[in-house]
Coordinates of C-alpha atoms (C1' of nucleotides) in Angstrom, one line a residue:
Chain A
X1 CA -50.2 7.0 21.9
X2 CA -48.1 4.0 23.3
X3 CA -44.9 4.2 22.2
X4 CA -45.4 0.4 20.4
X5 CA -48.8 1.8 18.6
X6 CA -46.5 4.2 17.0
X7 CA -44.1 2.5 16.0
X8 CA -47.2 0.0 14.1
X9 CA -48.5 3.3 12.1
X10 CA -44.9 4.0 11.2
X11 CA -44.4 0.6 10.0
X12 CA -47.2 0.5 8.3
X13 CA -47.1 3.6 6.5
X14 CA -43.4 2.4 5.8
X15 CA -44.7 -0.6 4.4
X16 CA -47.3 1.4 2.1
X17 CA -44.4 3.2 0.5
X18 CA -42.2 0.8 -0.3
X19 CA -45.4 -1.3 -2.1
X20 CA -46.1 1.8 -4.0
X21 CA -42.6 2.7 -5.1
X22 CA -42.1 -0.9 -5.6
X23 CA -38.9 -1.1 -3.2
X24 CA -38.7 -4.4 -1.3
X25 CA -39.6 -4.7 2.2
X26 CA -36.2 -5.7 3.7
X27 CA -35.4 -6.8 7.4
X28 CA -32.5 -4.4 7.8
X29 CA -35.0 -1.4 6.0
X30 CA -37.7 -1.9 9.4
X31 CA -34.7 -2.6 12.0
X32 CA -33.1 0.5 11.0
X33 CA -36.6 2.5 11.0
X34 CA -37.7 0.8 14.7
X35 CA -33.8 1.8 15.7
X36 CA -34.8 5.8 15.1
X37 CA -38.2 5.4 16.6
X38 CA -36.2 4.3 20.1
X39 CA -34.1 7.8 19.7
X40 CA -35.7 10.9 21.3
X41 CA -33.9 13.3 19.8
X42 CA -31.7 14.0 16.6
X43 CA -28.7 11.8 15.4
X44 CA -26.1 11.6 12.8
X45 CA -25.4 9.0 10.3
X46 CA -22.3 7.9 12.3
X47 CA -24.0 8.1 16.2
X48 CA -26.8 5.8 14.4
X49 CA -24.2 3.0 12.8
X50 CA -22.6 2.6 15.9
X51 CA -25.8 2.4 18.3
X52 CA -27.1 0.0 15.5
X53 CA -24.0 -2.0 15.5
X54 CA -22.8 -1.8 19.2
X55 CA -23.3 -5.3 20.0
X56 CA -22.8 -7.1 16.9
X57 CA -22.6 -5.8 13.1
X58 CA -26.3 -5.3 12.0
X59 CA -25.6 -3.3 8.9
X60 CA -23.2 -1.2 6.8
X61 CA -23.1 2.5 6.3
X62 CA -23.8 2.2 2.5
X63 CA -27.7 0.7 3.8
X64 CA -28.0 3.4 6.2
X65 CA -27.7 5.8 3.7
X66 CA -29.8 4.3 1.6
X67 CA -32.7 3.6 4.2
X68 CA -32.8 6.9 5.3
X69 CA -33.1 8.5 2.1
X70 CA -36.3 6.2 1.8
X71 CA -37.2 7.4 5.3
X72 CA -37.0 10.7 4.5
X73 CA -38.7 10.0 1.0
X74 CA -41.8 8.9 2.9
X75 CA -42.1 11.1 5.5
X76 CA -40.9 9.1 8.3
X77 CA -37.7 10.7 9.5
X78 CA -36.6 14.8 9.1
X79 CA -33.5 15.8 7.5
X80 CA -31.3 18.6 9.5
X81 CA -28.4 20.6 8.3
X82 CA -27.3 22.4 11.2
X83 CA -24.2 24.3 9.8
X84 CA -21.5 21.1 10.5
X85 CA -20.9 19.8 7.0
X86 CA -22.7 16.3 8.5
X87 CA -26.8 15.6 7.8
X88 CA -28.3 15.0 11.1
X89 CA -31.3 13.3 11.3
X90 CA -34.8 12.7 14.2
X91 CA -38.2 10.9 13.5
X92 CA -41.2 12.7 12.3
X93 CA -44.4 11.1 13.2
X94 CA -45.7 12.3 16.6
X95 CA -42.6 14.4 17.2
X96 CA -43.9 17.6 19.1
X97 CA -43.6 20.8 17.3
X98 CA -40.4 22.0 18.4
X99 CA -37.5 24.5 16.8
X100 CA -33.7 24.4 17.3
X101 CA -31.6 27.1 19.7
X102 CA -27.9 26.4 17.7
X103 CA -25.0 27.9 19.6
X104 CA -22.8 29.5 16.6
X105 CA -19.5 28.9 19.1
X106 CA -20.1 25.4 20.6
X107 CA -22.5 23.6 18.0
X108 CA -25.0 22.4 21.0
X109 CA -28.3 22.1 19.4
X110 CA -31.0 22.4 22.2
X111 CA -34.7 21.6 21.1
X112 CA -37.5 24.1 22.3
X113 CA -41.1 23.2 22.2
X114 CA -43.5 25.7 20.3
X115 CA -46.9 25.4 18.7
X116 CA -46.8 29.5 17.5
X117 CA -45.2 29.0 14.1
X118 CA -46.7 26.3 12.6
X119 CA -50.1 28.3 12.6
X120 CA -47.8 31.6 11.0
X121 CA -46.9 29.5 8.2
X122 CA -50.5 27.6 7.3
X123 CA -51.4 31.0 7.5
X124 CA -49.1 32.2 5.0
X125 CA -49.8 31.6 1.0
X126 CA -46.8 29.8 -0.8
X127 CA -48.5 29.7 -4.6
X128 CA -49.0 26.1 -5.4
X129 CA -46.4 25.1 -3.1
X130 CA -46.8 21.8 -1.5
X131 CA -45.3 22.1 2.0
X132 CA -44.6 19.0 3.8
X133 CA -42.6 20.0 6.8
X134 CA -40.3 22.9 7.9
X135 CA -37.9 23.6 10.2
X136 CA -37.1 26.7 12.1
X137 CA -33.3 27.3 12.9
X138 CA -32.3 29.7 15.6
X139 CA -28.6 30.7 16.0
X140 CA -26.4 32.6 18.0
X141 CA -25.1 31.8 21.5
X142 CA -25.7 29.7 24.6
X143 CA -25.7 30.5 27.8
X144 CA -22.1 29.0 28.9
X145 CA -20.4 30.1 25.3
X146 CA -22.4 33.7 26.1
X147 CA -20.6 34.3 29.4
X148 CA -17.3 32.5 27.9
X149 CA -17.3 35.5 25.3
X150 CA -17.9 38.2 27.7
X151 CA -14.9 36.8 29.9
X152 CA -12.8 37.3 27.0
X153 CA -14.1 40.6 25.9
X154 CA -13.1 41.9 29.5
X155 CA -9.6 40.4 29.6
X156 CA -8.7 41.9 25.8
X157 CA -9.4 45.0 27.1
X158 CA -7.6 44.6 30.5
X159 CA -4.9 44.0 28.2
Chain B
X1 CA -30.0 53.1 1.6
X2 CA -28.3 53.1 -1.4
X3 CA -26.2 50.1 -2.6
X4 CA -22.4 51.8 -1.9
X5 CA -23.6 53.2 1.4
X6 CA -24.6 49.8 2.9
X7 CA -21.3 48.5 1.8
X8 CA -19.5 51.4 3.1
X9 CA -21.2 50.4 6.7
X10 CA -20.5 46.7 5.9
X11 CA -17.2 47.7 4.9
X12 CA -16.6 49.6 8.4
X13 CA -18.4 47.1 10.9
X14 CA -16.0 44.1 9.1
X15 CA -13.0 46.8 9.8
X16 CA -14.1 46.9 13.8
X17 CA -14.6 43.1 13.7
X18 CA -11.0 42.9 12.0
X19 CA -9.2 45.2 14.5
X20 CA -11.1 43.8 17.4
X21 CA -9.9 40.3 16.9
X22 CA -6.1 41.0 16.3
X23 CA -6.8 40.1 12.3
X24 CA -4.8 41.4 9.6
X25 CA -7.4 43.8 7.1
X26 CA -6.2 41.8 3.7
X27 CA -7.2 43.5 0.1
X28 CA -8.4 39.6 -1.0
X29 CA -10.8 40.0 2.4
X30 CA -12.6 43.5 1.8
X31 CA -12.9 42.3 -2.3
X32 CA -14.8 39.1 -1.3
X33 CA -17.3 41.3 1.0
X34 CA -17.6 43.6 -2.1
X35 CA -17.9 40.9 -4.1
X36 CA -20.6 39.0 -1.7
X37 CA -22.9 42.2 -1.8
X38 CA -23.3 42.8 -4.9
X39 CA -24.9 39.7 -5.1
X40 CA -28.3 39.5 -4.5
X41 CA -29.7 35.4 -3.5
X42 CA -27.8 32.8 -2.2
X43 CA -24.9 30.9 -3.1
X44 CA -22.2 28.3 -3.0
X45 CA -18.7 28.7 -2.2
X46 CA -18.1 27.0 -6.0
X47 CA -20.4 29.6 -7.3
X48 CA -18.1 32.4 -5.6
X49 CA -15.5 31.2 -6.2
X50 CA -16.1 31.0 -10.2
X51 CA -17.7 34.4 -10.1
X52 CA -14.8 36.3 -8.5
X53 CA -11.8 35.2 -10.7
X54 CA -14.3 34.9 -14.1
X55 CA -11.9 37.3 -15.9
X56 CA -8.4 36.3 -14.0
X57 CA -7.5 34.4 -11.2
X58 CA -8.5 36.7 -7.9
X59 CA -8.5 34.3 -4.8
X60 CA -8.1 30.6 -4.0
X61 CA -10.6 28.5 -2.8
X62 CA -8.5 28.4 0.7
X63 CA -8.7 31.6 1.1
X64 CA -12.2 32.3 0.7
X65 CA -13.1 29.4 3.2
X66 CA -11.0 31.7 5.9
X67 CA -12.5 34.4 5.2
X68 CA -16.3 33.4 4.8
X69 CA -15.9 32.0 8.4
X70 CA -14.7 35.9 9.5
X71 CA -17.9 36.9 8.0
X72 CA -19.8 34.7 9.4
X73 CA -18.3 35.0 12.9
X74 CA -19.1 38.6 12.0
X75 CA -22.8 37.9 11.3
X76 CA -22.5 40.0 8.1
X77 CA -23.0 36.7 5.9
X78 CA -25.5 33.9 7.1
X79 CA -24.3 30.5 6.2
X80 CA -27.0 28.0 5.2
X81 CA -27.2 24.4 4.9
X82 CA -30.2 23.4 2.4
X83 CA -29.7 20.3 2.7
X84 CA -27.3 19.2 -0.3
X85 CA -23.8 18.6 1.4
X86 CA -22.7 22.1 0.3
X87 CA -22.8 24.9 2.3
X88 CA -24.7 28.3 0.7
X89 CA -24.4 31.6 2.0
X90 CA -26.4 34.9 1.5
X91 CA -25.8 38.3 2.8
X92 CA -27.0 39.3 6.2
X93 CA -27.1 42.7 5.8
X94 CA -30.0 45.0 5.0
X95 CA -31.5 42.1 3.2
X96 CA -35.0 41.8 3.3
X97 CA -36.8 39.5 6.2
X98 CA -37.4 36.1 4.2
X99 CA -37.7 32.2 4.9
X100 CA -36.8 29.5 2.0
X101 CA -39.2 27.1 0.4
X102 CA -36.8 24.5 -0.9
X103 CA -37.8 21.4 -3.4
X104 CA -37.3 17.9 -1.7
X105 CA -37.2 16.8 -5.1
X106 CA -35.2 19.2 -7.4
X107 CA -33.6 20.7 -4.5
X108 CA -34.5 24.2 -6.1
X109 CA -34.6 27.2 -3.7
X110 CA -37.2 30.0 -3.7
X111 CA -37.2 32.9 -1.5
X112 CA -40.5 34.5 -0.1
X113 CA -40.6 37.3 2.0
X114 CA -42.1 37.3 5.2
X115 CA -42.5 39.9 7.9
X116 CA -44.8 37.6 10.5
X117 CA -41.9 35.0 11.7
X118 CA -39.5 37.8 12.9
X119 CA -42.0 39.1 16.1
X120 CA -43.5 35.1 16.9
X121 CA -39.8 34.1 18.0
X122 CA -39.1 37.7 19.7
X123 CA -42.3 36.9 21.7
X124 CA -40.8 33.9 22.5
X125 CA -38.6 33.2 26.1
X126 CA -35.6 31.7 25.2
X127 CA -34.2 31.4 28.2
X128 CA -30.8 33.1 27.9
X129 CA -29.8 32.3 24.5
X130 CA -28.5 35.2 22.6
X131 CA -30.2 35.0 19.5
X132 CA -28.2 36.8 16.3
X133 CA -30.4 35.4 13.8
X134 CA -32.6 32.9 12.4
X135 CA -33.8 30.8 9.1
X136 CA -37.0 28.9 8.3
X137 CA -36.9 26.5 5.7
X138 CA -39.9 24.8 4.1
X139 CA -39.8 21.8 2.5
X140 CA -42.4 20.2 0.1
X141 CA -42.5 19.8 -3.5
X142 CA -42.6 23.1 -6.2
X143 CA -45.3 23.4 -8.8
X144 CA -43.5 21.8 -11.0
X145 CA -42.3 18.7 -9.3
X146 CA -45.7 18.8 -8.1
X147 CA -47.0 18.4 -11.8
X148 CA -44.4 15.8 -12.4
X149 CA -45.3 13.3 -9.4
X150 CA -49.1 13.4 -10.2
X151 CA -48.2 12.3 -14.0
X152 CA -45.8 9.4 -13.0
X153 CA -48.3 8.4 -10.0
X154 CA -51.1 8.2 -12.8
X155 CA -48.7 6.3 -15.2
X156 CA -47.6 4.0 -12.5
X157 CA -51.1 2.9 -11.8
X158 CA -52.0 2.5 -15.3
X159 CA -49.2 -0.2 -15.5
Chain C
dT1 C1' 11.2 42.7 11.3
dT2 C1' 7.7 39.8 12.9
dT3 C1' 4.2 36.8 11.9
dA4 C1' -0.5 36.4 10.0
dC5 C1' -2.3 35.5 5.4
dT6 C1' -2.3 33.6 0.8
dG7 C1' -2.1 29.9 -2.5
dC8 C1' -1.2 25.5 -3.7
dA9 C1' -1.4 20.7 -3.0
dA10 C1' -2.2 17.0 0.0
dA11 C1' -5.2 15.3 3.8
dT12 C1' -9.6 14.6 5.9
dA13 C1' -14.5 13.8 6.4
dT14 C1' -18.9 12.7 4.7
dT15 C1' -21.5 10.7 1.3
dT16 C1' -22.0 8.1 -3.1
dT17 C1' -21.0 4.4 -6.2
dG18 C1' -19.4 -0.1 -8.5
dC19 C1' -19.6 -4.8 -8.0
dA20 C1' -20.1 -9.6 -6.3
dA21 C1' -22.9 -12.2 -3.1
dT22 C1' -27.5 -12.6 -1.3
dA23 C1' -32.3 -12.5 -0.4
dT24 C1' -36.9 -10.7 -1.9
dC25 C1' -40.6 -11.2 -4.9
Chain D
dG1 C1' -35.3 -17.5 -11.4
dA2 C1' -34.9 -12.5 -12.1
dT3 C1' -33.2 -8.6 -10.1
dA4 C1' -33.3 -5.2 -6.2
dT5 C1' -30.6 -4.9 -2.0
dT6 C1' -26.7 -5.6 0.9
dG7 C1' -21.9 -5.0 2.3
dC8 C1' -17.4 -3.9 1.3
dA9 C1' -14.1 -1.1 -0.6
dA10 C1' -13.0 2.4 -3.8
dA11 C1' -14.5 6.9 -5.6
dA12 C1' -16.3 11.4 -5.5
dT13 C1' -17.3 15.8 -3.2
dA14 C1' -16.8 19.5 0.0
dT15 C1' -13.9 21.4 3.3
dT16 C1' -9.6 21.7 6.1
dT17 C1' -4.8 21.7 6.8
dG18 C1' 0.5 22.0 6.2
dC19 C1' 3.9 24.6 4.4
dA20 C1' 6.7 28.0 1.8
dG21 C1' 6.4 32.5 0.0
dT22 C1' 4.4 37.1 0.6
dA23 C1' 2.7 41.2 2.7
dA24 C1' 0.4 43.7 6.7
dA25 C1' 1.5 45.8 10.9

DNA sequence: TTTACTGCAAATATTTTGCAATATC
DNA sequence: GATATTGCAAAATATTTGCAGTAAA
């Protein structure tokens, strides 16, 4: 799907929430959705109020906050907690299936496609559980932190 | 194994991980591991913190931020982040193979076991990231918020 | 004896909230 | 016109840090 078709379901679906929760459909609410639908990959709060605002001021951290709680209300945009006391944040429609390698010494998050687990978990039986999304975190460390440690394993023990 | 014998190997591998990294084997640090295995979910660093000096003051809040870092740098307590902007930590070791199904609405936390993730991601090439471990959280709505949406979707309509 | 660790309080960082002005419905 | 939303600044919350006293090595 073009990227622009996308972004029209989004907005639409967008639109249907905010009807349904009776929310009003504000200019900054679909500028700040369109903005995340231009990112391809995961942000912070602060990366997205100054890519927002870089030109000129467009709108305050208190509506970002509140926009993407909506967002993430409806479906639209995923929530992360990598382990950094800060919410990170990437669009959900038509997002490949993906999981996240975290380094544990650096904090580089790299995305890895996969299309294994989503089928383990459909197949799995959580009660009445209503599962809307998940995310699969995978921790420990990167190539360059990896050889980093070794490095200083072999000079501690020179020493 | 029984309950003392895991901590007595807990106990042991946090005394190599002490002696390896020059740090100083502190009475407060081995009673916080104690302490963090006898537990047996999740919790907050509030939650310890309240739970450890319930009869008289034990530790300070500064101290069991160090040393919850040490053992998580020592991979014998996992650090999660649910989503809330607290950080909650479980044991690592000898604890059963299990992913989270968390509440977008109540934020409540339920552990199910699982035995199926574990070989997808060995299967998986991960180039040369050195994986130490991993956590899957599900998100969707419990039973009971479940219940609870349905009724206020009905009553909104009636309105 | 040296210096890392503890505990306290102050500082920082992220997110939330109160309130007046504004714009949607 | 009524009131939800915005933007700003102040407040709240979780975590980190500086420093003096204490204790491990």
């Amino acid at each position: 799907m073009a990227e622009e078709d996308i972004f029209e379901k989004v907005k639409q679906e967008f639109t249907t929430y905010l009807v349904a929760k009776g929310h009003r459909k504000t200019p900054e609410r679909y500028m700040i959705l369109k903005h995340i639908y231009t990112l391809d990959t995961h942000f912070d709060i602060d990366y997205l109020f100054n890519s927002i605002n870089a030109d000129r001021p467009m709108v305050s951290r208190a509506t970002l906050y509140n926009t993407i709680e909506l967002l993430v209300d409806s479906n639209l945009v995923i929530k992360h907690s990598f382990g950094s006391n800060m919410a990170h944040y990437e669009k959900a429609y038509n997002s490949e299936s993906h999981l996240h390698l975290i380094c544990s010494s650096c904090g580089d998050i790299k995305e890895i496609k996969d299309h294994d687990i989503k089928s383990v978990i459909q197949g799995k039986k959580l009660s009445k559980f209503a599962l809307t999304h998940y995310s699969l975190y995978i921790y420990g460390l990167c190539t360059k932190c990896a050889r980093t440690a070794n490095k200083k394993k072999t000079a501690a023990v020179k020493k």
